[in-house]
XYZ file of C-alpha atoms in Angstrom:
608
model
C 84.716 125.461 63.274
C 82.520 123.734 61.167
C 86.000 121.881 59.466
C 85.829 120.559 63.944
C 82.460 119.477 63.772
C 82.929 117.631 60.817
C 85.654 116.229 62.623
C 84.031 115.044 65.407
C 80.837 113.624 63.584
C 82.797 111.570 61.748
C 85.101 110.500 65.101
C 81.266 109.835 66.756
C 80.003 108.413 63.084
C 83.393 105.701 62.897
C 82.966 104.518 66.621
C 79.274 103.980 66.304
C 80.510 101.281 63.345
C 82.975 99.832 65.908
C 81.798 96.405 67.042
C 80.994 96.284 70.576
C 83.887 93.577 71.317
C 85.832 95.630 70.462
C 84.200 99.383 72.452
C 85.903 98.067 76.026
C 89.746 97.625 74.297
C 91.193 100.812 73.353
C 93.815 99.711 71.632
C 91.691 97.626 69.807
C 89.185 99.781 68.858
C 91.578 101.907 67.589
C 92.953 99.631 65.079
C 88.728 98.432 64.553
C 88.229 102.365 63.355
C 91.734 102.857 61.257
C 90.492 99.597 59.051
C 87.245 100.900 58.726
C 87.761 104.190 57.769
C 89.968 103.382 55.391
C 88.174 100.685 54.028
C 85.598 103.088 53.466
C 87.211 105.765 52.335
C 88.527 103.801 49.207
C 85.082 102.649 48.377
C 83.372 105.929 48.679
C 86.508 107.205 46.251
C 85.255 104.872 44.192
C 82.246 105.592 44.129
C 82.256 109.083 43.642
C 85.188 109.454 41.004
C 82.972 106.995 38.807
C 80.269 108.702 37.383
C 83.315 111.596 36.758
C 85.086 109.232 34.808
C 82.069 108.452 33.068
C 81.444 111.887 32.460
C 84.263 113.225 31.198
C 85.819 109.896 29.136
C 82.507 109.140 28.249
C 83.547 105.931 28.907
C 85.759 103.104 30.855
C 88.252 100.107 30.090
C 88.150 97.112 31.442
C 91.448 97.731 33.604
C 89.873 100.948 34.791
C 86.595 98.716 36.027
C 88.531 96.341 37.819
C 90.631 98.940 39.509
C 87.512 100.784 40.477
C 85.814 97.486 41.382
C 88.647 96.763 43.551
C 88.683 99.890 45.807
C 84.332 99.188 45.789
C 85.357 96.066 47.219
C 87.145 97.528 50.343
C 83.475 98.961 51.634
C 81.837 95.405 52.187
C 84.914 94.481 53.914
C 84.837 97.621 56.279
C 81.252 96.290 56.461
C 81.720 93.249 57.193
C 84.079 93.734 60.247
C 81.605 96.613 61.785
C 78.689 93.700 62.052
C 80.697 90.673 63.021
C 83.810 91.908 64.835
C 85.989 89.507 63.583
C 89.152 91.472 62.762
C 91.800 88.428 61.507
C 88.814 87.368 58.679
C 88.688 91.291 57.527
C 92.096 91.736 57.497
C 92.728 88.298 55.190
C 89.745 89.268 52.986
C 91.977 92.409 52.353
C 94.529 90.890 51.835
C 93.396 88.279 49.320
C 91.445 90.768 47.152
C 94.593 93.374 46.823
C 96.549 90.317 46.115
C 94.080 88.936 43.349
C 93.574 92.921 41.522
C 97.743 92.945 41.792
C 98.195 89.207 40.028
C 95.221 90.192 37.502
C 97.240 93.312 36.543
C 100.475 91.929 36.665
C 99.129 88.680 34.086
C 97.819 91.578 31.444
C 100.868 93.586 31.699
C 103.800 91.347 31.185
C 103.386 88.710 33.809
C 106.856 88.018 35.923
C 107.990 91.218 33.961
C 105.328 93.064 35.208
C 106.038 96.144 37.397
C 102.695 95.866 39.524
C 104.645 92.948 41.527
C 106.488 95.042 43.583
C 103.096 95.964 44.846
C 102.750 92.633 46.218
C 105.423 93.521 49.150
C 102.725 95.616 50.410
C 99.984 92.637 51.048
C 102.016 91.569 53.994
C 103.284 94.778 55.605
C 99.578 95.859 55.823
C 98.694 92.353 57.516
C 101.068 93.266 60.298
C 98.602 95.820 61.405
C 96.644 93.063 62.580
C 99.192 92.419 64.728
C 98.455 88.652 64.161
C 100.792 86.123 63.074
C 98.091 84.452 61.427
C 96.814 87.050 59.301
C 100.320 87.826 58.425
C 101.202 84.651 57.731
C 97.775 84.571 55.375
C 98.880 87.509 53.563
C 101.754 86.659 52.532
C 100.822 83.346 51.547
C 97.950 84.802 49.042
C 100.765 87.323 47.636
C 103.460 83.757 47.190
C 100.102 82.150 45.545
C 99.856 85.133 42.807
C 103.282 84.624 41.924
C 103.571 81.149 41.994
C 99.996 81.507 39.122
C 102.119 83.803 37.383
C 104.942 81.219 36.795
C 102.486 78.145 36.505
C 100.803 80.619 33.338
C 104.414 81.810 32.125
C 105.668 77.950 32.263
C 102.065 76.583 30.741
C 102.584 79.071 28.010
C 99.347 80.676 28.836
C 99.207 84.282 27.536
C 96.545 87.510 27.884
C 95.876 87.709 24.388
C 93.392 89.828 23.620
C 92.953 91.866 27.040
C 96.973 93.059 25.571
C 96.022 93.409 22.596
C 93.462 95.790 22.901
C 95.130 97.676 26.500
C 97.240 100.603 26.229
C 100.611 98.985 27.355
C 101.441 102.438 29.128
C 98.366 103.071 30.050
C 97.626 99.969 31.684
C 101.461 99.686 33.657
C 100.443 103.602 34.736
C 96.992 102.238 36.282
C 99.107 99.192 38.042
C 101.269 102.280 40.043
C 99.007 104.195 40.281
C 96.170 101.612 42.358
C 99.481 100.874 44.012
C 100.319 103.978 45.195
C 97.082 104.958 46.338
C 96.719 101.621 48.413
C 100.065 102.321 50.058
C 98.477 105.573 51.039
C 95.679 103.893 52.923
C 97.859 101.716 54.453
C 100.445 104.593 55.190
C 97.265 107.041 56.645
C 95.918 103.434 58.541
C 99.563 103.297 60.421
C 99.164 106.833 61.618
C 95.608 106.029 62.751
C 96.644 103.186 64.690
C 99.864 105.063 66.095
C 98.021 108.155 66.558
C 94.993 106.054 68.642
C 97.922 103.862 70.181
C 99.640 107.455 71.528
C 96.204 108.540 72.506
C 95.725 105.437 74.566
C 98.823 105.274 76.613
C 98.943 109.182 77.420
C 95.126 108.306 78.872
C 96.883 105.795 80.688
C 99.868 107.238 81.474
C 97.986 110.276 82.894
C 95.027 107.829 85.255
C 98.806 105.785 86.621
C 99.495 109.243 87.521
C 96.666 110.230 88.871
C 96.520 107.235 91.132
C 100.296 107.251 91.769
C 99.773 110.790 92.922
C 97.393 110.464 94.948
C 98.060 106.788 96.624
C 98.657 107.697 100.363
C 101.868 104.758 100.235
C 104.546 104.459 98.260
C 105.956 101.701 95.117
C 108.999 101.371 94.381
C 111.587 99.572 92.800
C 114.897 98.307 94.060
C 117.553 96.506 92.986
C 118.900 92.991 95.062
C 121.867 95.583 96.521
C 118.882 98.023 98.113
C 119.571 100.927 95.617
C 115.774 102.178 94.696
C 115.404 103.053 90.878
C 112.101 104.590 90.853
C 109.610 105.890 93.411
C 105.742 107.021 93.264
C 105.579 111.251 94.372
C 103.985 110.035 97.783
C 106.990 109.094 98.795
C 107.517 113.294 99.508
C 104.492 113.176 102.209
C 106.176 109.939 104.118
C 109.635 111.160 104.472
C 109.300 114.793 103.175
C 111.728 113.609 100.420
C 111.763 114.044 96.492
C 111.671 111.306 93.784
C 114.915 112.862 92.636
C 116.456 112.779 96.362
C 114.569 108.802 96.967
C 116.468 107.317 93.578
C 119.913 105.513 94.740
C 120.669 105.213 98.071
C 118.802 108.235 99.154
C 115.976 106.347 100.401
C 118.282 104.013 102.135
C 120.323 106.816 103.321
C 116.913 107.425 106.250
C 116.611 103.559 107.329
C 117.491 103.757 110.805
C 121.525 102.239 111.200
C 120.045 99.468 113.481
C 117.378 98.787 110.753
C 119.381 98.746 107.694
C 121.270 95.052 107.785
C 117.844 93.848 107.686
C 116.757 96.067 105.093
C 119.383 94.440 103.047
C 118.681 91.107 103.489
C 115.289 91.455 103.075
C 115.380 92.607 99.570
C 118.699 90.497 98.245
C 115.999 86.983 99.621
C 113.455 88.265 97.751
C 115.423 89.128 94.867
C 116.685 85.848 95.239
C 114.586 83.454 96.963
C 111.533 84.714 94.467
C 109.173 84.717 97.559
C 107.200 87.689 99.295
C 108.350 89.602 102.624
C 107.478 92.150 104.621
C 109.942 94.067 107.016
C 108.756 96.956 109.790
C 111.759 99.327 110.312
C 111.959 103.009 110.995
C 113.278 106.146 109.141
C 114.048 109.538 109.287
C 112.055 112.100 108.148
C 112.402 115.482 106.788
C 116.490 116.656 107.134
C 119.243 114.618 108.944
C 119.507 118.078 111.364
C 118.196 117.444 114.970
C 114.432 118.032 115.461
C 113.571 120.637 118.440
C 114.801 118.126 121.231
C 117.665 117.220 119.648
C 116.803 114.570 117.796
C 116.334 113.256 114.546
C 112.213 112.630 113.976
C 111.874 108.967 112.856
C 108.403 107.223 111.513
C 107.249 103.637 111.403
C 107.529 101.737 107.910
C 106.317 98.872 106.767
C 107.181 97.639 103.616
C 105.635 94.252 101.413
C 108.347 93.282 98.914
C 107.510 91.105 96.160
C 109.753 89.942 93.050
C 109.424 91.756 89.583
C 109.524 88.140 88.166
C 112.781 87.173 85.903
C 115.492 89.391 85.854
C 119.616 89.346 86.347
C 120.191 90.325 89.800
C 123.858 90.855 88.957
C 123.073 93.982 86.509
C 121.738 96.505 88.994
C 117.981 96.330 87.454
C 114.573 96.012 88.898
C 114.363 93.362 91.364
C 111.879 93.748 93.783
C 108.776 95.878 94.118
C 107.444 96.923 97.542
C 104.623 99.039 98.983
C 105.403 101.215 102.002
C 103.198 102.717 104.022
C 103.203 104.132 107.448
C 102.544 102.468 110.842
C 103.502 105.316 113.898
C 99.932 105.356 114.413
C 99.902 101.376 114.691
C 103.326 100.822 116.703
C 101.937 103.882 119.016
C 98.916 102.119 119.780
C 100.475 98.299 119.764
C 103.322 100.038 122.552
C 99.907 101.395 124.441
C 97.913 98.028 124.323
C 101.412 96.408 126.025
C 101.440 99.022 128.278
C 97.949 98.573 129.441
C 98.297 94.463 129.518
C 101.595 95.850 131.981
C 99.636 97.727 134.229
C 96.558 95.352 134.020
C 99.606 92.673 135.376
C 100.343 95.265 137.952
C 97.037 95.702 138.506
C 96.702 92.141 139.443
C 100.131 91.749 141.397
C 98.715 94.838 143.573
C 95.445 92.919 145.061
C 97.625 90.000 145.584
C 99.740 92.057 147.339
C 96.903 93.646 149.110
C 95.299 90.351 149.827
C 98.202 89.324 151.551
C 99.519 91.841 153.367
C 95.918 92.788 154.820
C 95.254 89.441 155.744
C 98.286 89.690 158.003
C 97.531 93.506 159.082
C 94.090 92.264 159.976
C 94.862 88.597 161.576
C 97.375 90.297 164.183
C 94.816 92.389 166.185
C 92.362 89.842 165.526
C 93.857 87.290 167.039
C 95.142 89.914 169.871
C 91.941 90.639 170.630
C 90.043 86.868 170.927
C 92.915 85.890 172.874
C 93.119 88.311 175.558
C 89.245 88.747 175.708
C 88.992 85.001 176.303
C 91.860 85.204 178.932
C 89.748 87.834 180.703
C 86.491 86.276 180.735
C 88.418 82.597 181.671
C 89.682 84.549 184.925
C 87.614 86.524 188.109
C 88.516 89.684 188.533
C 89.857 88.606 191.116
C 91.815 85.743 189.987
C 94.118 88.188 187.528
C 95.830 91.148 189.281
C 94.570 94.658 188.795
C 97.860 95.528 186.599
C 97.975 92.154 184.367
C 93.640 93.471 183.552
C 95.078 96.883 183.031
C 97.583 95.522 180.488
C 95.517 93.370 178.451
C 92.347 96.332 178.294
C 95.285 98.267 177.026
C 95.966 95.148 174.551
C 92.835 94.856 173.621
C 92.571 98.173 173.220
C 95.672 98.879 170.971
C 95.000 96.539 168.752
C 91.528 97.432 168.055
C 92.697 100.545 167.157
C 95.418 99.214 164.861
C 92.509 97.392 162.593
C 90.258 100.480 162.684
C 93.398 102.558 161.356
C 94.157 99.351 158.587
C 90.279 99.902 157.616
C 90.524 103.567 157.740
C 92.749 103.423 155.181
C 91.877 101.271 153.025
C 88.727 103.245 152.775
C 90.168 106.285 152.141
C 92.555 105.113 149.521
C 88.658 103.114 148.097
C 87.577 106.819 148.380
C 89.919 108.664 146.196
C 90.070 106.295 143.440
C 86.428 106.424 143.090
C 85.892 110.374 143.528
C 84.321 109.763 146.253
C 86.521 111.408 148.776
C 84.839 115.030 150.045
C 87.637 118.301 150.227
C 86.575 121.086 152.535
C 89.084 123.826 151.214
C 89.990 126.524 153.900
C 93.074 128.378 155.312
C 94.481 127.328 157.814
C 98.046 128.017 159.671
C 100.753 124.846 158.833
C 102.642 125.316 161.950
C 100.261 124.572 164.291
C 98.257 121.765 161.712
C 102.225 120.187 161.668
C 103.164 121.014 165.109
C 99.516 118.517 166.194
C 100.981 116.158 164.463
C 104.321 115.744 165.722
C 102.766 116.349 169.506
C 100.959 113.002 168.549
C 104.054 110.495 166.733
C 106.107 111.829 169.887
C 105.286 109.074 171.686
C 105.842 106.297 169.345
C 109.386 108.262 167.829
C 110.421 107.837 171.672
C 109.196 104.419 172.404
C 111.480 103.249 169.301
C 114.608 105.463 170.332
C 114.244 108.110 167.703
C 114.536 112.085 167.995
C 111.662 114.182 166.423
C 113.660 117.089 165.564
C 110.433 120.079 164.662
C 111.838 123.044 162.224
C 108.763 125.352 161.098
C 109.541 129.340 160.734
C 106.600 131.891 162.276
C 106.577 133.595 158.867
C 105.051 131.210 156.586
C 101.330 132.048 154.505
C 98.411 130.550 155.491
C 97.302 127.008 153.964
C 94.910 126.658 151.399
C 93.564 122.941 151.568
C 91.586 120.634 153.701
C 93.088 120.783 157.473
C 91.760 117.123 158.618
C 93.390 115.637 155.064
C 96.478 117.899 155.663
C 96.711 116.064 158.763
C 96.344 112.671 157.583
C 98.832 113.275 154.923
C 101.505 115.000 157.600
C 100.898 111.406 159.904
C 101.338 108.981 157.290
C 104.548 110.845 157.163
C 105.783 110.482 160.133
C 104.312 107.235 161.190
C 106.374 105.911 158.378
C 109.937 107.872 158.748
C 110.096 106.549 162.519
C 109.102 103.056 161.074
C 112.124 102.402 159.208
C 114.165 104.519 161.136
C 117.150 103.172 163.201
C 117.662 103.609 167.242
C 119.655 106.650 167.721
C 117.911 108.032 164.575
C 116.201 111.560 163.930
C 113.042 112.644 161.895
C 113.196 116.301 161.064
C 110.346 118.163 159.428
C 110.606 120.946 157.957
C 108.533 123.529 155.652
C 109.626 127.121 153.675
C 107.432 129.387 151.200
C 108.357 128.354 147.358
C 106.480 131.617 145.534
C 102.551 130.663 145.432
C 103.485 127.158 147.316
C 104.718 125.450 150.607
C 106.867 122.738 150.894
C 106.618 120.279 153.557
C 109.520 118.346 153.919
C 109.966 114.893 156.582
C 113.522 113.378 156.241
C 114.759 110.642 158.314
C 118.358 108.651 158.495
C 116.659 105.537 158.186
C 117.507 102.653 155.660
C 116.696 104.401 152.696
C 115.292 103.173 149.685
C 117.635 101.946 146.531
C 116.990 103.966 143.281
C 115.345 101.598 141.575
C 112.665 100.939 144.105
C 112.037 104.491 144.287
C 109.702 104.950 141.174
C 107.280 102.207 142.852
C 106.796 104.316 145.808
C 102.978 105.335 146.329
C 101.283 102.416 144.537
C 98.500 100.783 146.092
C 99.345 97.570 148.423
C 103.140 98.323 147.669
C 105.655 97.602 150.312
C 109.297 97.461 149.374
C 109.652 94.979 152.575
C 107.187 92.857 151.559
C 106.664 89.238 152.330
C 105.458 87.300 155.604
C 108.976 87.918 156.975
C 108.850 91.548 156.079
C 110.462 93.440 159.623
C 108.115 96.414 159.912
C 103.697 96.343 159.547
C 101.581 98.448 157.331
C 99.108 97.475 154.154
C 101.243 99.232 152.350
C 98.803 101.768 151.817
C 99.969 104.913 153.773
C 101.699 106.669 150.938
C 99.050 105.731 148.534
C 96.959 107.592 150.695
C 99.542 110.693 150.341
C 99.768 110.931 147.173
C 95.879 110.528 146.264
C 95.405 113.163 148.699
C 98.359 115.612 147.529
C 96.800 115.340 144.176
C 93.311 116.120 145.144
C 95.155 119.703 146.365
C 96.872 120.173 143.153
C 100.056 119.791 144.436
C 102.910 116.921 143.981
C 105.032 114.362 146.084
C 108.908 113.788 145.555
C 111.184 111.827 146.628
C 114.560 111.526 147.752
C 117.132 108.619 149.607
C 120.321 107.275 149.591
C 120.516 103.404 150.607
C 121.849 103.685 154.296
C 121.548 107.407 154.611
C 118.102 107.765 154.920
C 114.711 109.363 153.007
C 113.121 112.822 152.688
C 109.496 113.432 150.926
C 108.992 116.635 149.708
C 105.313 117.508 149.575
C 104.135 120.319 148.202
C 100.700 122.396 148.857
C 98.654 125.276 148.132
C 99.806 128.646 149.970
C 96.328 130.747 150.309
C 97.372 134.295 148.591
C 94.634 136.678 149.290
C 92.449 138.315 146.006
C 91.224 141.856 145.788
C 87.504 139.716 145.436
C 87.106 138.500 148.555
C 84.183 139.071 150.209
C 84.552 142.719 152.252
C 82.088 141.054 155.227
C 84.389 138.659 156.479
C 87.592 138.934 158.519
C 91.002 139.624 156.831
C 92.230 135.921 157.967
C 88.933 134.063 157.359
C 87.409 132.814 154.170
C 84.343 130.647 153.768
C 85.196 126.653 153.157
C 84.713 125.271 150.080
C 83.918 121.698 149.500
C 85.487 119.699 147.089
C 85.132 116.283 145.552
C 87.203 113.634 143.969
C 87.189 113.052 140.477
C 87.232 110.011 139.928
C 90.438 108.811 138.942
C 90.928 106.570 135.446
C 93.286 103.852 137.143
C 95.209 103.347 140.363
C 97.778 105.926 141.348
C 101.491 105.123 140.540
C 104.951 106.474 141.510
């Protein structure tokens, strides 16, 4: 435990000696710390061993003193690096000091024939730890300078003189070999320390990158120019329910929608060949290939931004494109909603245009009749006009006013329904009687157009739970439409039946019919299938819109069936009145208190 604490304390001490210029770079900090540790160790060893040597031997020779001086000289170099942070200069000084020591030892032990010269090979190897070509060249030049100096001394006949004579040859050679081994040991430790630091830094960086990659919502992939996936981040699991192993090769490509595969491959190839960034939106299958609950595979919309990898040979299958892919399904859905909203706005604008055209026509026609015939009555006295002619003009004015009132009422009813201001008075009533009254009201109109009106209503129908006035308006509008679009000699049939808790009322005619493309537009406010100033049938186009709005307020539904040239059948489903145990006992069995219901505001115009 104490050894661990000592090592930790030593590590903190060395970190404190590293110059601030290297503190921000993990690799450079490791190299600085290894250099300082090795040189401080050599210096401390010299200072520690010198007193012991003097105590046991009683003296010291010059070679031994030089060896201790060289080891102790490592300490000032380490402190120089700690103070200045000049790593290359410190390495150059260390190489020069060691080269000088080896050169002197070789000079006194035989010159060029000295075994100590072998240790000069360590000088450029140590310099390689600096990762600087400049330092390596300087160290090599220092070692070469030592050899050149020894060669010049040999050529000049310079001898070691009294140094060689007074020293034991074996002692000096042994000292030179031991010094070289010790220095080689320090270099080896530096290599090991630097390698350990580099491995630790690489491991920390890999852990950070792995942490980032694992928590990215986007997927980062590497692709060849042919579309194969060479690498993928684990986030592809959450994006496509696909493992990294399954995504490699053509696994990712197989998930791309068949219709989008040509664009996918073209984009990757263009980025790899032309070295330009591109983006692509495509669909990809999420999950297994088997169909989902609805019988269709599940697809998501993806956006892939591609960039070239730089220089690479696209013919060897190596990574040529790096891509970042993200899920844009919500964005595409929002885009579709905006497009749909724009279409609805355009449809609303077109509906307003049709409304102005149709309503102006419908209002102008009865107003012209009212003004025209009233002017005639004003111009002539009662004696000048026959009674039958006066009666005819008054009837025309009355009919025109009634038609004008009907148009205004339809517009007001539609406005109330859409703004939520249409009040319903819900109460049970007999549907057969209500529908029969509507049929009787429309018989004259049917007879005038040569249309037969058939009323088929079973006697055992339950009561209908709704607003009697609103339901009467529903049936009158349906009958009016059916009679209007039925040719002479045709028939309009009104029938009803019970279907569980609902009552279905059908109005079927043998008229002109409606095309399948136009059925979906029925009930759109101010829309007439036969529109324009030259249309053959009058009306504002609000009748079916009012019908759909009133039926919706009752919680029912309207369906249309039609065949061109055969006829049309409109089915209205309304709730039947079901007796319940919690009915008030003081009321008769066939009477229930009316309930006022207010329509909720509609968010947008009702369409078929």
